[in-house]
XYZ file of C-alpha atoms in Angstrom:
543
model
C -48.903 59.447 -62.988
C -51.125 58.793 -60.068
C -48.777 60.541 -56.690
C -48.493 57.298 -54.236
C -50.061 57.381 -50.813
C -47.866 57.061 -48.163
C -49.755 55.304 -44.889
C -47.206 55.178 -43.018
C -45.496 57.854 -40.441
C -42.470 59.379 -42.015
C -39.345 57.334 -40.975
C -41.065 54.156 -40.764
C -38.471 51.755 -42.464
C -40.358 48.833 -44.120
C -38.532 45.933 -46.471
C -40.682 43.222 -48.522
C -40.888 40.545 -49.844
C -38.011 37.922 -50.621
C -34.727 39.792 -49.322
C -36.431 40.261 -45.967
C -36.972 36.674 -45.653
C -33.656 36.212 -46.600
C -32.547 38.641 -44.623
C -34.238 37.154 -41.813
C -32.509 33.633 -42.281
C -29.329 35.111 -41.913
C -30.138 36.928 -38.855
C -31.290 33.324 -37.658
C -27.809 31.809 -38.510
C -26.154 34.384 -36.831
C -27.960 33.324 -33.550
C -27.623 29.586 -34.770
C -23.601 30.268 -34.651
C -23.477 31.766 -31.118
C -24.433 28.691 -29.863
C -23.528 26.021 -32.386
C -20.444 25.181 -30.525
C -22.029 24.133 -27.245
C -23.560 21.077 -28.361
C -22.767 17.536 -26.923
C -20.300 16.219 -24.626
C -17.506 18.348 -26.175
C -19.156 20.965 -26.311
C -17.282 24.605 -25.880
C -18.435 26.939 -23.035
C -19.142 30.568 -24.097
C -18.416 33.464 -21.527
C -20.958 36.178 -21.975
C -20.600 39.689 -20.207
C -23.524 41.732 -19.673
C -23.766 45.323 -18.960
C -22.974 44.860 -15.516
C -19.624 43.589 -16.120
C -21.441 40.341 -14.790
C -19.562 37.169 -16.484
C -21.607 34.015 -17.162
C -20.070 31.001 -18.048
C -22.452 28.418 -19.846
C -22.497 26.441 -22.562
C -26.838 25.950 -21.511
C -28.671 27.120 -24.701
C -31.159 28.731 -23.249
C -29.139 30.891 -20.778
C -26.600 31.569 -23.189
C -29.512 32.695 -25.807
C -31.549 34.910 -22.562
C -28.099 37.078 -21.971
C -27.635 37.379 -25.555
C -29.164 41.383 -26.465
C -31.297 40.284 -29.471
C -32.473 42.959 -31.368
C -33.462 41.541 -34.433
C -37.184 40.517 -34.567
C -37.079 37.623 -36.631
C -33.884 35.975 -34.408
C -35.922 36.621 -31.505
C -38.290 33.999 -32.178
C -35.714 31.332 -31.536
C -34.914 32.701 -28.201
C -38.431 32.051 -27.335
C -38.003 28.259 -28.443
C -35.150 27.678 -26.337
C -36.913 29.364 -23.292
C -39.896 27.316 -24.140
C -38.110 23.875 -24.296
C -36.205 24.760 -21.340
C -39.913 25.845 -19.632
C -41.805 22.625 -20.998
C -38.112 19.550 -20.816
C -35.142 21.231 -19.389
C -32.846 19.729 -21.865
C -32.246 19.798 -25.463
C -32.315 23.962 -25.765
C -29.172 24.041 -28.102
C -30.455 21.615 -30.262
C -33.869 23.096 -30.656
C -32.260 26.192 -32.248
C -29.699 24.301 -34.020
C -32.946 22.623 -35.813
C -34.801 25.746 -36.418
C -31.684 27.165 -37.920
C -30.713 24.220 -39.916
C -34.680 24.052 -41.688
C -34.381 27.573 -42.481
C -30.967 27.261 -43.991
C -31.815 24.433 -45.646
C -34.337 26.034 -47.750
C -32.819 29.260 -48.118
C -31.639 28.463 -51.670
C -35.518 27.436 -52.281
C -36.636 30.495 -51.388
C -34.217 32.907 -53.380
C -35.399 30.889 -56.547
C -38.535 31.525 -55.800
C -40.586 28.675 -54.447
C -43.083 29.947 -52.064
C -43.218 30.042 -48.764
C -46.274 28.434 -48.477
C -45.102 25.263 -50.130
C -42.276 24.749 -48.105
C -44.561 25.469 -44.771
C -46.666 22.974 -45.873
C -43.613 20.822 -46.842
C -41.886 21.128 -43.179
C -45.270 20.238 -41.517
C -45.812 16.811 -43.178
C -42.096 16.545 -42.491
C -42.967 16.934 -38.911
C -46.108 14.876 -38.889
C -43.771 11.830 -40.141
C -41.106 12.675 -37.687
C -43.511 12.840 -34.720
C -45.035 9.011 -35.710
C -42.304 7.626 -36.431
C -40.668 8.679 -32.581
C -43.576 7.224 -31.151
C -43.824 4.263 -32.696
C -39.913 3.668 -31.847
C -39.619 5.119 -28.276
C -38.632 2.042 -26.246
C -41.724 2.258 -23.602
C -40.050 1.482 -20.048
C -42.798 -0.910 -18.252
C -43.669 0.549 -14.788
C -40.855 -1.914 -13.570
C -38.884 -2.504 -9.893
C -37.622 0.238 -8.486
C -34.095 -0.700 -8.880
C -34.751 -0.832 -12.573
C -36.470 2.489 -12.967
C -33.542 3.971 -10.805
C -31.064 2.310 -13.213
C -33.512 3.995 -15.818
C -33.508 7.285 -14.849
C -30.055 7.375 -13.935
C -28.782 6.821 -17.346
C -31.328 9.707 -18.553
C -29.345 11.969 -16.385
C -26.256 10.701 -16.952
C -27.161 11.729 -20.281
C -28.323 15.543 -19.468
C -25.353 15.625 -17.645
C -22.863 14.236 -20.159
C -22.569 17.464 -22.156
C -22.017 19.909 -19.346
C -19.172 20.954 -16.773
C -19.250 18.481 -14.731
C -19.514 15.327 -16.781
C -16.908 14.087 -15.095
C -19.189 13.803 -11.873
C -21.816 12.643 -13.952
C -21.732 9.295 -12.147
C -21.949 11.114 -8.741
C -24.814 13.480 -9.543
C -26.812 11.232 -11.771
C -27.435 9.358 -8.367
C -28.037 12.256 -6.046
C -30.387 14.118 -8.482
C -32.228 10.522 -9.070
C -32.718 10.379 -5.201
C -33.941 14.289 -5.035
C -36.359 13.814 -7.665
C -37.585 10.502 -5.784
C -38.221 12.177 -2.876
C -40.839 14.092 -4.302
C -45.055 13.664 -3.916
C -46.473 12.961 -7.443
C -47.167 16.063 -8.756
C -42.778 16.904 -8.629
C -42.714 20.209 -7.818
C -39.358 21.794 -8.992
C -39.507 24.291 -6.114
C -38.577 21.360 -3.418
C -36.032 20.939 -4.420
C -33.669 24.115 -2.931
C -30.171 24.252 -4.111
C -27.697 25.533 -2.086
C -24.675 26.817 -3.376
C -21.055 26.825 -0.570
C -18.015 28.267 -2.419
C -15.252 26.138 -1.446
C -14.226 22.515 -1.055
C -14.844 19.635 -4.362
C -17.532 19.226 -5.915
C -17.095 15.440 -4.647
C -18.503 17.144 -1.252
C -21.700 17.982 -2.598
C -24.400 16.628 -0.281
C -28.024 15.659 -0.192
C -29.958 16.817 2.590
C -33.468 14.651 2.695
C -35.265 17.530 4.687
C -34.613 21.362 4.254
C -31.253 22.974 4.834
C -30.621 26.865 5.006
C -28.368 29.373 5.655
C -27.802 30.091 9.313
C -29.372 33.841 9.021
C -28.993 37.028 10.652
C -28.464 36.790 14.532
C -28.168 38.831 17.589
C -26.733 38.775 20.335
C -27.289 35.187 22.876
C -27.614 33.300 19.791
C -24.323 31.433 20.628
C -25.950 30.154 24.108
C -28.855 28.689 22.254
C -28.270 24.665 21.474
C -27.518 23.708 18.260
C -28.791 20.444 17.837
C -32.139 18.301 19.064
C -33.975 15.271 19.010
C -37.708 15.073 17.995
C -37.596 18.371 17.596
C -40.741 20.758 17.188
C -40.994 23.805 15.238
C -42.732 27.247 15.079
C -43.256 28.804 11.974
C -43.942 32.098 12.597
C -44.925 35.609 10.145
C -44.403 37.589 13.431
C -41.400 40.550 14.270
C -40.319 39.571 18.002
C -38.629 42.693 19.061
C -39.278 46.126 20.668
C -40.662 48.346 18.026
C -39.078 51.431 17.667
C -41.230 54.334 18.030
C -42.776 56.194 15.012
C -40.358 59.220 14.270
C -43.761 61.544 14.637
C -45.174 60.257 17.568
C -45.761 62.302 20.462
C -46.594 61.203 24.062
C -46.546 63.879 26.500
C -45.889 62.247 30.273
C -45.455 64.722 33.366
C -43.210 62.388 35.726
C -40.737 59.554 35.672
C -43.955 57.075 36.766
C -46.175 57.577 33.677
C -42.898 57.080 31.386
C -41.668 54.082 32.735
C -45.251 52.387 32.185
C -45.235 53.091 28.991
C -42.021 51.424 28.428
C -42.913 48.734 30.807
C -46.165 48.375 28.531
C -44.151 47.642 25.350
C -42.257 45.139 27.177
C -44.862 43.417 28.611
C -46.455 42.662 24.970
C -43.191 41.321 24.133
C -42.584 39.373 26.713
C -46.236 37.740 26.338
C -45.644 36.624 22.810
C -42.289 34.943 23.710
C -44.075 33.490 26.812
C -46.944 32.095 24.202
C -44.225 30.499 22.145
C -42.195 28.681 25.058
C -45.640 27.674 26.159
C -46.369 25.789 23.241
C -43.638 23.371 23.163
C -41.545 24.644 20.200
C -37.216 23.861 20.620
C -37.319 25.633 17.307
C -38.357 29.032 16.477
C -38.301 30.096 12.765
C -39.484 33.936 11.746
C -39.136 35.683 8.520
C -39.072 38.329 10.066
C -36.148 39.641 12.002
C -36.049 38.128 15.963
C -35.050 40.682 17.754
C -31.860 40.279 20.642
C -34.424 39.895 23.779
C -36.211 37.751 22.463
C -32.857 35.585 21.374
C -31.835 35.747 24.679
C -34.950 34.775 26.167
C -35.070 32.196 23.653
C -31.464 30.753 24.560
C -32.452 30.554 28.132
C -34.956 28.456 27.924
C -32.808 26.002 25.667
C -34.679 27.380 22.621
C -33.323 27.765 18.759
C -34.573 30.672 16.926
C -33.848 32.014 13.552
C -35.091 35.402 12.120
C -35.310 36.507 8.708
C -35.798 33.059 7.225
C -36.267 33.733 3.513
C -39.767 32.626 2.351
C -39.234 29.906 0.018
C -37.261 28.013 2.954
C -40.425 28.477 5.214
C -42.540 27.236 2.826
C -40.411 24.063 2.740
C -40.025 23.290 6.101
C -43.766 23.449 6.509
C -44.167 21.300 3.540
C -41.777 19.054 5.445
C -42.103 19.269 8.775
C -45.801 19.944 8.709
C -47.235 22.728 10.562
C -48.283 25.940 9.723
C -46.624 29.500 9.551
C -48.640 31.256 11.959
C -49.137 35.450 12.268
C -50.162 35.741 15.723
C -48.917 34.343 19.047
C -52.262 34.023 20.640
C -52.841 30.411 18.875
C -50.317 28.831 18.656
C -50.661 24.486 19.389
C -49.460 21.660 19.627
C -50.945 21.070 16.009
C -49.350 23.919 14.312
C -45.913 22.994 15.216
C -43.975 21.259 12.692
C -41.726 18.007 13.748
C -38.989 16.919 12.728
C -36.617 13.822 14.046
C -33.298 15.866 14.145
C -32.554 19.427 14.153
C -28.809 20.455 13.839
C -26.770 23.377 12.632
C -23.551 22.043 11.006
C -21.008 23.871 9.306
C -20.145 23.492 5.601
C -17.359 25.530 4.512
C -17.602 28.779 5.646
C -21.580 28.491 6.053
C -23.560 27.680 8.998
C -26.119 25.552 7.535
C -29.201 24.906 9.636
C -30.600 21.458 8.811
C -33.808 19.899 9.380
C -33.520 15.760 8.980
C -36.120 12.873 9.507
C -39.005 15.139 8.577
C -42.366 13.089 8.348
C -43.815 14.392 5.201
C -40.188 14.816 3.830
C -41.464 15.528 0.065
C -38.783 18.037 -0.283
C -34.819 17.960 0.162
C -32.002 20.204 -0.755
C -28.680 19.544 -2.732
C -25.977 21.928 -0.851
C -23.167 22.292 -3.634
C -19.448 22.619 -3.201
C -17.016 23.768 -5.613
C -14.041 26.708 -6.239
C -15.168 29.530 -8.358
C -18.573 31.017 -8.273
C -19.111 30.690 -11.823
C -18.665 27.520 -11.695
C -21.119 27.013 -9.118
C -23.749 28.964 -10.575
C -23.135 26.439 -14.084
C -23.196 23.445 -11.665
C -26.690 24.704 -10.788
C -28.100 24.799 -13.992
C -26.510 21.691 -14.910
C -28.052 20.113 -12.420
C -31.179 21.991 -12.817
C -31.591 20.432 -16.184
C -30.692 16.498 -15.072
C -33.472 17.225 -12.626
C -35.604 18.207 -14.803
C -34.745 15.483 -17.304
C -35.827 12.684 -14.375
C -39.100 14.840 -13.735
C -40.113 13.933 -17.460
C -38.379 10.707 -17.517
C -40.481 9.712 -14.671
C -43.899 11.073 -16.054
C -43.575 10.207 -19.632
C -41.627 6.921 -19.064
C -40.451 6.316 -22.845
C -36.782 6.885 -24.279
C -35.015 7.046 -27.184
C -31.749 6.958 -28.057
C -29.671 9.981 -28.028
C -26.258 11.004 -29.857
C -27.548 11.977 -33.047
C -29.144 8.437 -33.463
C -32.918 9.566 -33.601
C -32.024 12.356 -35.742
C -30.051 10.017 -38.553
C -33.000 7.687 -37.763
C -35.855 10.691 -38.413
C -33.447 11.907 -41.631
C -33.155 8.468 -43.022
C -37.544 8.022 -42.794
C -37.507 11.407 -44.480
C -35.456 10.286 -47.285
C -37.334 7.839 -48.453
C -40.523 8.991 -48.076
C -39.701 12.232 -50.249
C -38.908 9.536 -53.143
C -42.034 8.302 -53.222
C -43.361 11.814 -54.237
C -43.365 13.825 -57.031
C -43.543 17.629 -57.542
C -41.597 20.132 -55.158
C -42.481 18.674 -52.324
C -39.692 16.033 -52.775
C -36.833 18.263 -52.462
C -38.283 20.053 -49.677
C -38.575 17.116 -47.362
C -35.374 15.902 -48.926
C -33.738 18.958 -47.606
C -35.960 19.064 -43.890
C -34.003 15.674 -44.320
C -30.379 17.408 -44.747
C -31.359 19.323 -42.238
C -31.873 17.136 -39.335
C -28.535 15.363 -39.917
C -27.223 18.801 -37.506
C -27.175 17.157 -34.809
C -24.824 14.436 -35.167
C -22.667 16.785 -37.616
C -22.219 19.347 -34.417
C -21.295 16.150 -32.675
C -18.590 15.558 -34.294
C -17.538 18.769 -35.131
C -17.286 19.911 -32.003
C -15.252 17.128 -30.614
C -13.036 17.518 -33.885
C -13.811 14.306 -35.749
C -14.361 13.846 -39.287
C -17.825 14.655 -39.805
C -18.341 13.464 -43.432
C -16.533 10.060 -42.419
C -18.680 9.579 -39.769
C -21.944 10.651 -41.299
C -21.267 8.502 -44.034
C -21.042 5.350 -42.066
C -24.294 6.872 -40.224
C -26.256 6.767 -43.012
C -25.026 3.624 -44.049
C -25.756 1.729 -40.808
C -29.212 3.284 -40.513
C -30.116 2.285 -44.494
C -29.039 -1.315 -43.015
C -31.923 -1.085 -40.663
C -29.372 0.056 -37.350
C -31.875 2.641 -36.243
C -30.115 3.208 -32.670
C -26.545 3.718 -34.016
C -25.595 7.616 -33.428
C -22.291 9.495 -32.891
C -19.750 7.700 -30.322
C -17.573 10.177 -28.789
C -15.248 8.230 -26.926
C -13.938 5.714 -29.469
C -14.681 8.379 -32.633
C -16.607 5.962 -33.793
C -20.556 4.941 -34.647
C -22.097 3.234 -31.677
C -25.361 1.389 -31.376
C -26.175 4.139 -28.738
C -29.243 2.030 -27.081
C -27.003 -0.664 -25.993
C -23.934 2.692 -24.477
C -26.674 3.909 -22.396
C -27.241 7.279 -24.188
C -30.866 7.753 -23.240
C -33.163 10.865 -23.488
C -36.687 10.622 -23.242
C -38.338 10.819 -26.182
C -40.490 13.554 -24.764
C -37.126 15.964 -24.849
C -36.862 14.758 -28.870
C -40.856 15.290 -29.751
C -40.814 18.774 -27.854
C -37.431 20.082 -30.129
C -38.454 19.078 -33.590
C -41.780 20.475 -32.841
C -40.497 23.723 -31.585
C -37.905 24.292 -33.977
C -40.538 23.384 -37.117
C -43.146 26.246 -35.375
C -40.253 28.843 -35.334
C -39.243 28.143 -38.612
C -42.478 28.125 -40.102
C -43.265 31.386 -38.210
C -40.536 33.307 -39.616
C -40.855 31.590 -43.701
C -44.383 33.241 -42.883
C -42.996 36.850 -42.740
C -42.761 38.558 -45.856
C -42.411 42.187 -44.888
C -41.079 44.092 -40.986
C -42.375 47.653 -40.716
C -40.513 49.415 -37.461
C -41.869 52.650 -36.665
C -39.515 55.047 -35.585
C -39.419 55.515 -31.482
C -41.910 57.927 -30.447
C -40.226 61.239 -29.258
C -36.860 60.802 -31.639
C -36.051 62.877 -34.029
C -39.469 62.374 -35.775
C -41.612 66.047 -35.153
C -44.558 65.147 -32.764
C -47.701 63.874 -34.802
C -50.214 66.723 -35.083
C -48.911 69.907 -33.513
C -47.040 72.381 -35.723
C -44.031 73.164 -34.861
C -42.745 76.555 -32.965
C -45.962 77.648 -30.992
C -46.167 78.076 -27.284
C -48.658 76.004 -25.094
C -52.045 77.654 -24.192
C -51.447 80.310 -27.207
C -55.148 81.321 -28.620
C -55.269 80.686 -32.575
């Protein structure tokens, strides 16, 4: 007998072949089942606690899968989809891995008698192809109509988003105000204009949209409470400059023989100080923003000349309020205009809750605003924000890819249904395949109902039997536990949201059918002797 070569480093651990693709299907339904339960309008929360002892409460796919501690390889793959749909729509991350996970466990049995994996690849890509043309040939295009209509539009495509999170009973409320935050935007939408604030305390009925930049009052000294606190027409200095007395370097030495030479030295240091504040009063500003701290002089100085000031502003808020206001953040106080001062109608500093809030209103270039949120516990502020986070995003895409579909499991039944058929018409293998790709997008509305504790066979039943009738909008109703023609309820997602799942969850499933063996070297530095030096000499020994 021939001995066998071993390539590998001792302690690799390798597994072929079919058990490690099975293997790696289960790992995927183990992922699959952490989040099952979130899906849809009834969806269950899950609390996750991470090292920390920080608690997260979300029932968001893709935050619930980023704080879960994958180890596996294989799972991992479907914790990049849901980051990547949440990346690329913003919605529609718990059904991307429910997909992926249903595909793969619909062919599991395939697999362990042997069929392989090549066949079914090629299987769930013409699966995909048909899915993909038959969406676009049924997205309902909305014509670039009225506003009011494309308001009415997008508000039922966040109303939507919304339905399945925490605060779907507000839905009606925030629908509107993310609508008008998103409309407020220039063309390209940039996500980072609109700031969220979050206030702990109050309802979440006292949530407000500021059109214009609001921020936390920051950190003040002394003579702030003199300066005014609100104006008309109000101009602004963004500055990048520190406006207080430096303190001297620890190592510095200055060696001075009398009183005299010693107080001109200090008299020096304020004199530079008090030309840069002079600089700034001189050019008009009521409004002095710095991220960097503002020291108590120059507060005071500030105050008595009936000037606002605010140190420390964080960066992203600057960068707003010259987006805003106009302007431009300026490092020195030699230059500064008339024309790099931003303006703004009204200037006040109101408080919310326990915040002082400064807020900047009637800006001229207003493409940015900020959504200040109120509500009781922090958690469920921070879930709030990615609620809304994902409604905004919904009307970004809603907006730039203006076609819908409907949602509630319709498309899917519709998708399955076009499947179906289309694996009768072919012969070998390849029919069961897409007959079970088929199986497998019926998920959707199964989670549906499961997770609002209907009778899932029932329903699917009469699902399949409307859409073999030709009813290709009817999908899962949850109020009535019913079937609804979901087009006419005003279930809307954009069809974007739909095309970007199936095509993520088919790439991750095809990625891991693809793997046929893992090989995971052992860490270096373990237990494992280091490669190439014998063990027990000294260093620097001679041979």
């Amino acid at each position: 007998m021939q001995p066998q070569i071993v390539l590998l480093k001792e302690g690799t651990d390798t597994s072929q072949g079919k058990p490690q693709l099975v293997s790696n299907i289960n790992a995927c339904q183990a992922i699959v089942d952490a989040v099952r339960t979130t899906l849809g309008p009834r969806g269950m929360d899950k609390l996750i606690v991470d090292g920390h002892g920080k608690a997260t409460i979300s029932n968001d796919g893709a935050t619930i899968m980023k704080l879960l501690d994958i180890v596996h390889p294989a799972a991992k793959t479907l914790v990049d989809i849901a980051k990547s749909q949440d990346a690329e729509v913003g919605d529609g991350t718990t059904s991307v891995v429910l997909l992926a996970g249903e595909i793969l466990k619909q062919v599991k049995p395939f697999i362990e008698e042997g069929v392989h994996p090549r066949i079914i690849i090629k299987a769930i890509r013409k699966a995909l192809q048909l899915c993909m043309d038959k969406i676009n040939e049924m997205a309902v295009r909305i014509e670039k109509q009225s506003k009011e209509q494309q308001r009415s539009l997008l508000h039922k495509c966040a109303a939507t988003a919304m339905s399945s999170k925490l605060i779907h009973q507000q839905k009606e409320f925030f629908s509107k105000m993310v609508v008008d935050a998103v409309l407020t935007l220039d063309e390209l939408l940039p996500l980072n204009m609109i700031g969220i604030k979050k206030v702990t305390g109050g309802s979440l009925e006292e949530s407000q949209l500021v059109s214009g930049v609001a921020f936390k009052k920051t950190f003040s000294y002394a003579g702030f409470e003199m300066a005014p606190k609100s104006y008309k027409e109000c101009k602004i200095a963004l500055l990048n400059i520190e406006l207080e007395l430096k303190a001297e370097r620890d190592n510095a030495e200055i060696r001075v023989d009398n009183v005299k030479e010693y107080q001109k030295i200090v008299d020096a240091e304020w004199q530079i100080l008090y030309n840069k504040l002079a600089k700034i009063h001189e050019s008009g500003a009521n409004v002095v923003l710095s991220k960097l701290p503002i020291g108590d002089v120059a507060t005071q100085y500030f105050a008595d000349r009936n000037m606002f000031c605010a140190g420390r502003v964080p960066e992203e808020d600057l960068k707003r309020t010259m987006k805003s206001c106009g302007g431009a953040v300026m490092t020195t106080a030699n230059d500064i205009t008339p024309s790099v001062l931003g303006r703004c109608d009204y200037f006040e500093e109101v408080q919310i809750g326990g915040e002082r809030f400064n807020v900047f209103q009637g800006c001229p270039n207003a493409k940015t605003c900020t959504i200040i949120l109120r509500g009781g516990a922090e958690q469920f502020l921070e879930e709030t924000e990615r609620s809304l986070h994902d409604a905004i995003m919904i009307v970004r895409r809603t907006i730039k890819h203006d076609s819908v579909v409907a949602g509630g499991g319709a498309i899917e039944m519709e998708l399955s249904k076009i499947l179906r058929d289309y694996s009768r018409t072919i012969a070998g293998k390849e029919q069961l395949l897409i007959a079970a790709i088929a199986r497998g997008l019926e998920v959707i509305p199964r989670q549906l109902c499961d997770n609002a504790g209907f009778d899932a066979t029932n329903i699917l039943n009469k699902l399949r039997q409307k859409h073999a009738q030709g009813g290709q909008w009817y999908g899962v109703d949850i109020t009535k536990e019913d079937i609804a023609d979901n087009f006419q309820e005003c279930v809307w997602e954009p069809s974007i949201i739909k095309i970007n799942a199936l095509t993520a969850a088919s790439e991750a499933a095809i990625m891991i059918l693809s793997v046929d063996e893992t090989i995971k070297s052992p860490r270096a530095g373990g237990d494992a002797p280091m490669a190439g030096a014998p063990m027990g000499r000294g260093m620097g020994r001679p041979m």
